[in-house]
PDB file of C-alpha atoms in Angstrom:
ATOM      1  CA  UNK L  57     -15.627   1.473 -37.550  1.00 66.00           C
ATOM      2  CA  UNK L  58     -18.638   0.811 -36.049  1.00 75.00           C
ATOM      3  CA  UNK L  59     -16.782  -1.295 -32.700  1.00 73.00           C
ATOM      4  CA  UNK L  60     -14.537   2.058 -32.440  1.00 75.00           C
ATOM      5  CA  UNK L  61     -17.823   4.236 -32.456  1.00 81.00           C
ATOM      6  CA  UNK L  62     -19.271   2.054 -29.495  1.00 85.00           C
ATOM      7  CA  UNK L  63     -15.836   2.355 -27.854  1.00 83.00           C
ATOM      8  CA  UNK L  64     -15.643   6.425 -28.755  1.00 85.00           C
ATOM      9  CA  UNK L  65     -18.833   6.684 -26.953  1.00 87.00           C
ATOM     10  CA  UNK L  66     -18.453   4.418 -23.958  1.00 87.00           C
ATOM     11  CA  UNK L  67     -15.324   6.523 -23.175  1.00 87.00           C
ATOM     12  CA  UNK L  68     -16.806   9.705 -23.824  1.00 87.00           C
ATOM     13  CA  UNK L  69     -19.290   8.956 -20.878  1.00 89.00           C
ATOM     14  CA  UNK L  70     -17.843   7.254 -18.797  1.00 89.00           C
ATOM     15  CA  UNK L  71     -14.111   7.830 -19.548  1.00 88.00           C
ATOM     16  CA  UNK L  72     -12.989   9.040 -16.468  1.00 90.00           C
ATOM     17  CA  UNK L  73     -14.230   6.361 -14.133  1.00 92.00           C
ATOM     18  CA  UNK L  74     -13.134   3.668 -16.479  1.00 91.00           C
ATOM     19  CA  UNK L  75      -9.525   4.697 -16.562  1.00 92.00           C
ATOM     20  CA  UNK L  76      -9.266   5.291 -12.856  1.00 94.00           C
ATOM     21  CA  UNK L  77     -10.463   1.928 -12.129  1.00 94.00           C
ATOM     22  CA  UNK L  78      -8.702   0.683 -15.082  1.00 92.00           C
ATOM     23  CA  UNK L  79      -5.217   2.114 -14.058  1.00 91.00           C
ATOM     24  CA  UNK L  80      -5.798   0.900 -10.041  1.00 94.00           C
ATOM     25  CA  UNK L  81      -7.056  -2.620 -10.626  1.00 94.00           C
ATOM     26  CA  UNK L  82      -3.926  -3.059 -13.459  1.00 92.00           C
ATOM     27  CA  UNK L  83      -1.522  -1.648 -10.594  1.00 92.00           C
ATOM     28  CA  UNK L  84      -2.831  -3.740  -8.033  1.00 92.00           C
ATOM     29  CA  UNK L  85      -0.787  -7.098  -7.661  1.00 86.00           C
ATOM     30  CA  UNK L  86      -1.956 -10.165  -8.743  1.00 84.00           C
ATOM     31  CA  UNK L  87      -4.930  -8.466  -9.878  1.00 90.00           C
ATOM     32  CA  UNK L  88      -3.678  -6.711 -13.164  1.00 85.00           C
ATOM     33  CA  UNK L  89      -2.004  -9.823 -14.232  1.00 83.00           C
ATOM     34  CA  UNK L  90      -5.832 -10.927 -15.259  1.00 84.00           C
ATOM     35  CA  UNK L  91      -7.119  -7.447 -15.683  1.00 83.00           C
ATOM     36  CA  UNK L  92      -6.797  -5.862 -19.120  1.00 77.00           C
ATOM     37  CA  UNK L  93      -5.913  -2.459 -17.991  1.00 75.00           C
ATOM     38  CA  UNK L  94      -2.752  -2.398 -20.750  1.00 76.00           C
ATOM     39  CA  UNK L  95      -5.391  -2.282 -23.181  1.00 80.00           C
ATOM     40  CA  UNK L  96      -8.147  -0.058 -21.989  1.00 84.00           C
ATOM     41  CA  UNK L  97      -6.053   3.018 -21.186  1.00 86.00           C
ATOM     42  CA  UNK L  98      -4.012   2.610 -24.586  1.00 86.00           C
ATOM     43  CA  UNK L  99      -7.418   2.320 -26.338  1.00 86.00           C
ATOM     44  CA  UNK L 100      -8.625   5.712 -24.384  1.00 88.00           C
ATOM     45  CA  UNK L 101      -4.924   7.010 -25.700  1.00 88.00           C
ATOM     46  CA  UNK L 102      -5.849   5.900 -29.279  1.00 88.00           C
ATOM     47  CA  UNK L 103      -9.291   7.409 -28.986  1.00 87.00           C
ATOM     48  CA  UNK L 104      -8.191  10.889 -27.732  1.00 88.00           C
ATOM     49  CA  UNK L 105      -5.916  10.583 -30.590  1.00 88.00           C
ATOM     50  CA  UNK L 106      -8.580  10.722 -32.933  1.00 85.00           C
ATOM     51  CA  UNK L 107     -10.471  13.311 -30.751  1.00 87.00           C
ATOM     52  CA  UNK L 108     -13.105  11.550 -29.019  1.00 86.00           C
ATOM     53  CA  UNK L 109     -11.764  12.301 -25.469  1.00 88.00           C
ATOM     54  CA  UNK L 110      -9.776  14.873 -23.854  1.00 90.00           C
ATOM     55  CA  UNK L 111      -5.763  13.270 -24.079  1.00 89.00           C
ATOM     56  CA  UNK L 112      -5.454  15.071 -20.275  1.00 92.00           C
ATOM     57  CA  UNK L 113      -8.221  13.097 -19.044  1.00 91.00           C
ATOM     58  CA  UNK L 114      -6.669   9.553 -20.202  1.00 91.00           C
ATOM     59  CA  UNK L 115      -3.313  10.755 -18.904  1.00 91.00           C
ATOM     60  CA  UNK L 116      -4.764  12.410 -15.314  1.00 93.00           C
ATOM     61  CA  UNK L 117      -7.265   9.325 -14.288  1.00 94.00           C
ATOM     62  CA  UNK L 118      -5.483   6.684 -15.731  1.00 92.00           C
ATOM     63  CA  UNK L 119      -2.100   7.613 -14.164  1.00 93.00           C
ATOM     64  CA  UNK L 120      -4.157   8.063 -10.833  1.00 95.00           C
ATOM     65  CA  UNK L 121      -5.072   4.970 -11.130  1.00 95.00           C
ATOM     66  CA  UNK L 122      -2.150   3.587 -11.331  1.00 93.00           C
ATOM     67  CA  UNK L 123      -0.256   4.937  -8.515  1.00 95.00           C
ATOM     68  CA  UNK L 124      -3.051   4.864  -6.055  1.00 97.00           C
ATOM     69  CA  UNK L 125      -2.092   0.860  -7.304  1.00 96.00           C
ATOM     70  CA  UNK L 126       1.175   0.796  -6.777  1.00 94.00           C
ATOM     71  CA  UNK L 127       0.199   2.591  -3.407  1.00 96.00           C
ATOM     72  CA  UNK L 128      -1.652  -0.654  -2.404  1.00 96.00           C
ATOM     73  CA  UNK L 129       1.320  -2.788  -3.302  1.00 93.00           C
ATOM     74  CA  UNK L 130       3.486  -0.839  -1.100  1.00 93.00           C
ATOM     75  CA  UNK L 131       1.688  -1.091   1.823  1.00 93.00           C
ATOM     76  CA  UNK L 132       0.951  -4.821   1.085  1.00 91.00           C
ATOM     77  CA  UNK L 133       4.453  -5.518   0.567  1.00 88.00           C
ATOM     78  CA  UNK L 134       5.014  -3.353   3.982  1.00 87.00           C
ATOM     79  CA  UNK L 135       2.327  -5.426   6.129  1.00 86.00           C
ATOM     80  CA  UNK L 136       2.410  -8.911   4.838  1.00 80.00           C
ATOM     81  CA  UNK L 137       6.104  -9.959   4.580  1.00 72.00           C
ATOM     82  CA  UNK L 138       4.957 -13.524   3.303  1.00 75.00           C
ATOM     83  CA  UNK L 139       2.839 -12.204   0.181  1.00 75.00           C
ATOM     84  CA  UNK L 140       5.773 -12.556  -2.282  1.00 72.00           C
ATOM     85  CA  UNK L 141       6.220 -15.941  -1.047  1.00 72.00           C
ATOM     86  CA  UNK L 142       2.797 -17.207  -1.263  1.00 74.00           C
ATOM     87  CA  UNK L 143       2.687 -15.655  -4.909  1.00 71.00           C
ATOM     88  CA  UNK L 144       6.394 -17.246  -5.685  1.00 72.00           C
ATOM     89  CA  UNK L 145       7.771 -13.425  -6.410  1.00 74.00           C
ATOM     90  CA  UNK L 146      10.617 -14.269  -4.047  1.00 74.00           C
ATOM     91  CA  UNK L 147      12.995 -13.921  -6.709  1.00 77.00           C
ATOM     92  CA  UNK L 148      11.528 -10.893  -8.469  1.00 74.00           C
ATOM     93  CA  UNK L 149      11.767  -9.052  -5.429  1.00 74.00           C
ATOM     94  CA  UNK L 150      15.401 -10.340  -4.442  1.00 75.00           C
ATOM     95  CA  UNK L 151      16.292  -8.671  -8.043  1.00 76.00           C
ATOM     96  CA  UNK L 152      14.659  -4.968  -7.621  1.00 73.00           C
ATOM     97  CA  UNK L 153      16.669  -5.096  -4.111  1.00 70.00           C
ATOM     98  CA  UNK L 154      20.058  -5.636  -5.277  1.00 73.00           C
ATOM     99  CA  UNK L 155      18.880  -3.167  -8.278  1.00 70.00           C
ATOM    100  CA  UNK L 156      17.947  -0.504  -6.151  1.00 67.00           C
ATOM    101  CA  UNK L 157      21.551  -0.436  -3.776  1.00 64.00           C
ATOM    102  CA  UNK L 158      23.056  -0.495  -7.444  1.00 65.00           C
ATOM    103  CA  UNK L 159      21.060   2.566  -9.145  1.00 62.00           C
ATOM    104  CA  UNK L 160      18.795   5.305  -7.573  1.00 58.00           C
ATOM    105  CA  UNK L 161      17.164   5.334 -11.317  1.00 58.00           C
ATOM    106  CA  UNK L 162      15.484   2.060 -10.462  1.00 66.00           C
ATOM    107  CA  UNK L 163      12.031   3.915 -10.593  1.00 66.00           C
ATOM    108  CA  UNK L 164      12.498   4.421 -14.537  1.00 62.00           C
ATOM    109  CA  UNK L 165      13.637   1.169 -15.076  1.00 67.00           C
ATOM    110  CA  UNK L 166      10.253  -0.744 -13.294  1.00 68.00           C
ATOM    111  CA  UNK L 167       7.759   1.264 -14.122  1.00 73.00           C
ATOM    112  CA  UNK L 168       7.315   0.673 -17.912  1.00 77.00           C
ATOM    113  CA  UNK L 169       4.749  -1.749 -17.453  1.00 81.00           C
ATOM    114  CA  UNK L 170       2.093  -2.109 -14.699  1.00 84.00           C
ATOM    115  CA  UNK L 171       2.650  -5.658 -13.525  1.00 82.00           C
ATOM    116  CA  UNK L 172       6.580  -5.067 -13.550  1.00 82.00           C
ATOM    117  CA  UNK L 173       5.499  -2.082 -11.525  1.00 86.00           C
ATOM    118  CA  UNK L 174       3.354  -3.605  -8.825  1.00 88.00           C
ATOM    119  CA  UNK L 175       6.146  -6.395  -8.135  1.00 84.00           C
ATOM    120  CA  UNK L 176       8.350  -2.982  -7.336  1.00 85.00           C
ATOM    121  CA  UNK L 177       6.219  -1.096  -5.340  1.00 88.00           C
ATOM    122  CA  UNK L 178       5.490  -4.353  -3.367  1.00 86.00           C
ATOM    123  CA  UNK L 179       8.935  -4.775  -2.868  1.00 84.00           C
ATOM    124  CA  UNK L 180       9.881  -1.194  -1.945  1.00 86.00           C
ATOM    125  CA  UNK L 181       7.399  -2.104   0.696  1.00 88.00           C
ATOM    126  CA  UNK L 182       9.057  -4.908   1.994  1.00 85.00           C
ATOM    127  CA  UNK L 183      12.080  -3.606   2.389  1.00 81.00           C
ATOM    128  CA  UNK L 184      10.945  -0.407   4.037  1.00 85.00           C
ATOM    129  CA  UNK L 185      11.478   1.542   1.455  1.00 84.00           C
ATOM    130  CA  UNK L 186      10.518   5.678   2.994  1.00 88.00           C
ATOM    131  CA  UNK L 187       7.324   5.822   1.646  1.00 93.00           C
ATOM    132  CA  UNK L 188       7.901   9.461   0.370  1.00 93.00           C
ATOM    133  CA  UNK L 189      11.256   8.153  -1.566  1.00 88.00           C
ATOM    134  CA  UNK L 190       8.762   5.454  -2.954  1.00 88.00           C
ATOM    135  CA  UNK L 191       5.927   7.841  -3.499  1.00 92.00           C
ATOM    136  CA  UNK L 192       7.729  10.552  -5.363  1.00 90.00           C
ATOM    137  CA  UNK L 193      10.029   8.128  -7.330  1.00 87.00           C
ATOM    138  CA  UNK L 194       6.856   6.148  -8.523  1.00 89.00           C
ATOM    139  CA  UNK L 195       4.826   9.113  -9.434  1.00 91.00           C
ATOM    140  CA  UNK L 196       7.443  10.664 -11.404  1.00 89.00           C
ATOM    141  CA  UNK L 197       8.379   7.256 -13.277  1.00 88.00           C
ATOM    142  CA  UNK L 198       4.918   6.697 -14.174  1.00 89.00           C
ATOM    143  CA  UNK L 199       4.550  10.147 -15.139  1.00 90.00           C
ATOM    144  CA  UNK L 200       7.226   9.705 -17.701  1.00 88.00           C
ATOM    145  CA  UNK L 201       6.217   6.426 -18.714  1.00 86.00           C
ATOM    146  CA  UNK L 202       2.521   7.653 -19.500  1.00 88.00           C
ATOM    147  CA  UNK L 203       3.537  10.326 -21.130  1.00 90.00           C
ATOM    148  CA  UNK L 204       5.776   8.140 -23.312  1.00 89.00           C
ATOM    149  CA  UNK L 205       3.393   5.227 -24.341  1.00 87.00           C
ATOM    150  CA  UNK L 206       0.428   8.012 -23.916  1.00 88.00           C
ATOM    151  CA  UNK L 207       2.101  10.045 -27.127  1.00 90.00           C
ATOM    152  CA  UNK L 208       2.441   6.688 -28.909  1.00 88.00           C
ATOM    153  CA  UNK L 209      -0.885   5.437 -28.682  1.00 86.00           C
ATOM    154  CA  UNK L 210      -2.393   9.141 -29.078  1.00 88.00           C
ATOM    155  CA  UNK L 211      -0.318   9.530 -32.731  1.00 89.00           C
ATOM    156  CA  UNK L 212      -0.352   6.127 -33.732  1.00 86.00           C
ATOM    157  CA  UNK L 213      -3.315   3.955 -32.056  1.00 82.00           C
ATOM    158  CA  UNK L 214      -6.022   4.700 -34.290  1.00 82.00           C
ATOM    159  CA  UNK L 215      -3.417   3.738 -37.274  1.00 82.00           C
ATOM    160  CA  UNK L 216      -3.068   0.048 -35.501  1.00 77.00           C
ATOM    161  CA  UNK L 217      -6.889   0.055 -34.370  1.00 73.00           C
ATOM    162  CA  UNK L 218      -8.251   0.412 -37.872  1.00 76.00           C
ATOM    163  CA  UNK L 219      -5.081  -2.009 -39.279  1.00 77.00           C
ATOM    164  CA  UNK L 220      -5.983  -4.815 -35.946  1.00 70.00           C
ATOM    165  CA  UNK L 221      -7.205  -7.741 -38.155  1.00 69.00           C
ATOM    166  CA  UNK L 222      -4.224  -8.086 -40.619  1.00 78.00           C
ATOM    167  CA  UNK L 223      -1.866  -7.224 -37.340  1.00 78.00           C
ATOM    168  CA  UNK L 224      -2.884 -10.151 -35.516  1.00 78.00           C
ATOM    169  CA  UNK L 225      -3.162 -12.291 -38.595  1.00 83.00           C
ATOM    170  CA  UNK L 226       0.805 -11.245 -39.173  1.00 89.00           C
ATOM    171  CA  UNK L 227       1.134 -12.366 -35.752  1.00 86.00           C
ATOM    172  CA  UNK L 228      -0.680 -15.522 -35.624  1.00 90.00           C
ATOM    173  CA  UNK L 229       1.067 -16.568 -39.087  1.00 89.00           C
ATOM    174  CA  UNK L 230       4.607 -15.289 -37.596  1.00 89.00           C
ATOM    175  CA  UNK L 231       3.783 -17.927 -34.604  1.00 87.00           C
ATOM    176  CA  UNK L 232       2.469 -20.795 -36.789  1.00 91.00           C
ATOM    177  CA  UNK L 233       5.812 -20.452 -38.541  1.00 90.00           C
ATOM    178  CA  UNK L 234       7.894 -20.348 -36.160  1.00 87.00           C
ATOM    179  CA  UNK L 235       6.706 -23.340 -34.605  1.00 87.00           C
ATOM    180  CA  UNK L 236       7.105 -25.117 -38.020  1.00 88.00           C
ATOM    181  CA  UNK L 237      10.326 -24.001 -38.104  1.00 85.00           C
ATOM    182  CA  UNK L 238      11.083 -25.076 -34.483  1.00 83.00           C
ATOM    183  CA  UNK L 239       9.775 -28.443 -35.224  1.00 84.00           C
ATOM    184  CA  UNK L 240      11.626 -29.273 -38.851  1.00 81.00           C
ATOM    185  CA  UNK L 241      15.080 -27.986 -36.439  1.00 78.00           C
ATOM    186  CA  UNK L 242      13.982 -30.305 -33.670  1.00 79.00           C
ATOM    187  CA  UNK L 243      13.707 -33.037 -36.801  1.00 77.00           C
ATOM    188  CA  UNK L 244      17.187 -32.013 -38.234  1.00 74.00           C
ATOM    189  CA  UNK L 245      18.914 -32.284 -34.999  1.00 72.00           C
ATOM    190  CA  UNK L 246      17.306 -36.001 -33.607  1.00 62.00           C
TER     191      UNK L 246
END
């Protein structure tokens, strides 16, 4: 209780600024693969759950964040051809091209997480994507998808915040048995 306090607080004075940076530097390629922006905005989603913070602030500045991210990636992918290659996301991109000439929905379909997101965008910028196709189609995705998770974490976080410990026990012990598992198989099999 007391961790969630510190957190309520932290947020409540400086929630706006950390889920704008939060939401840009986990939109930004290569960068949110180490930055834990999946957790700080769904923690800011928990916490206006419980009333801390306004839920409009978590969902305007974080989602601001975001695409002014996948804004970056675009015009990375536009200006450096050779940054998918150097970052061996050759093949991711190859895959969001033929999916795009297959479905205009493609927007939906990428946005759902952050770093699936930022592959997109840079790849909507290497292939020249109109940047006002790109722009509205991303905004509008991500509008949907942080609405979506947004509502989740805002009903439900502070149930799995106050429940953390015996969640990542279950999944710890879930793990240790699989691998058991895997290796009696493994035994079975040789």
């Amino acid at each position: 209780d007391e961790l969630i306090s510190m957190a309520g607080n932290f947020y409540r004075d400086y929630g706006p600024l950390l889920l704008f940076t939060s939401g840009l530097l986990e939109a930004i390629i290569v960068i949110g693969w180490y930055y834990p922006g999946s957790t700080i905005i769904p923690l800011g989603a928990s916490l206006a759950g419980a009333g801390v913070i306004s839920p409009y602030s978590v969902l305007l500045w974080g989602l601001a964040g975001l695409i002014l991210g996948y804004i970056i990636d675009y015009f990375i992918g536009a200006k450096w051809q050779n940054f998918a290659q150097k970052f061996e996301l050759t093949e991711y991109v190859k895959k969001i091209k033929q999916r795009v000439r297959k479905n205009n929905l493609i927007y939906f379909w990428v946005t759902f997480h952050p770093d699936v997101a930022a592959v997109a965008a840079l790849a909507f910028g290497m292939f020249k994507t109109d940047f006002w196709k790109f722009f509205f189609g991303i905004t509008i995705a991500s509008l949907f998808w942080a609405i979506f998770w947004g509502m989740l974490f805002y009903f439900f976080g502070m149930f799995l915040l106050e429940r953390l410990f015996l969640i990542v026990a279950i999944l710890i012990g879930g793990f240790i048995l699989y691998e058991i598992f895997k290796i009696f198989h493994n035994r079975k099999r040789g």
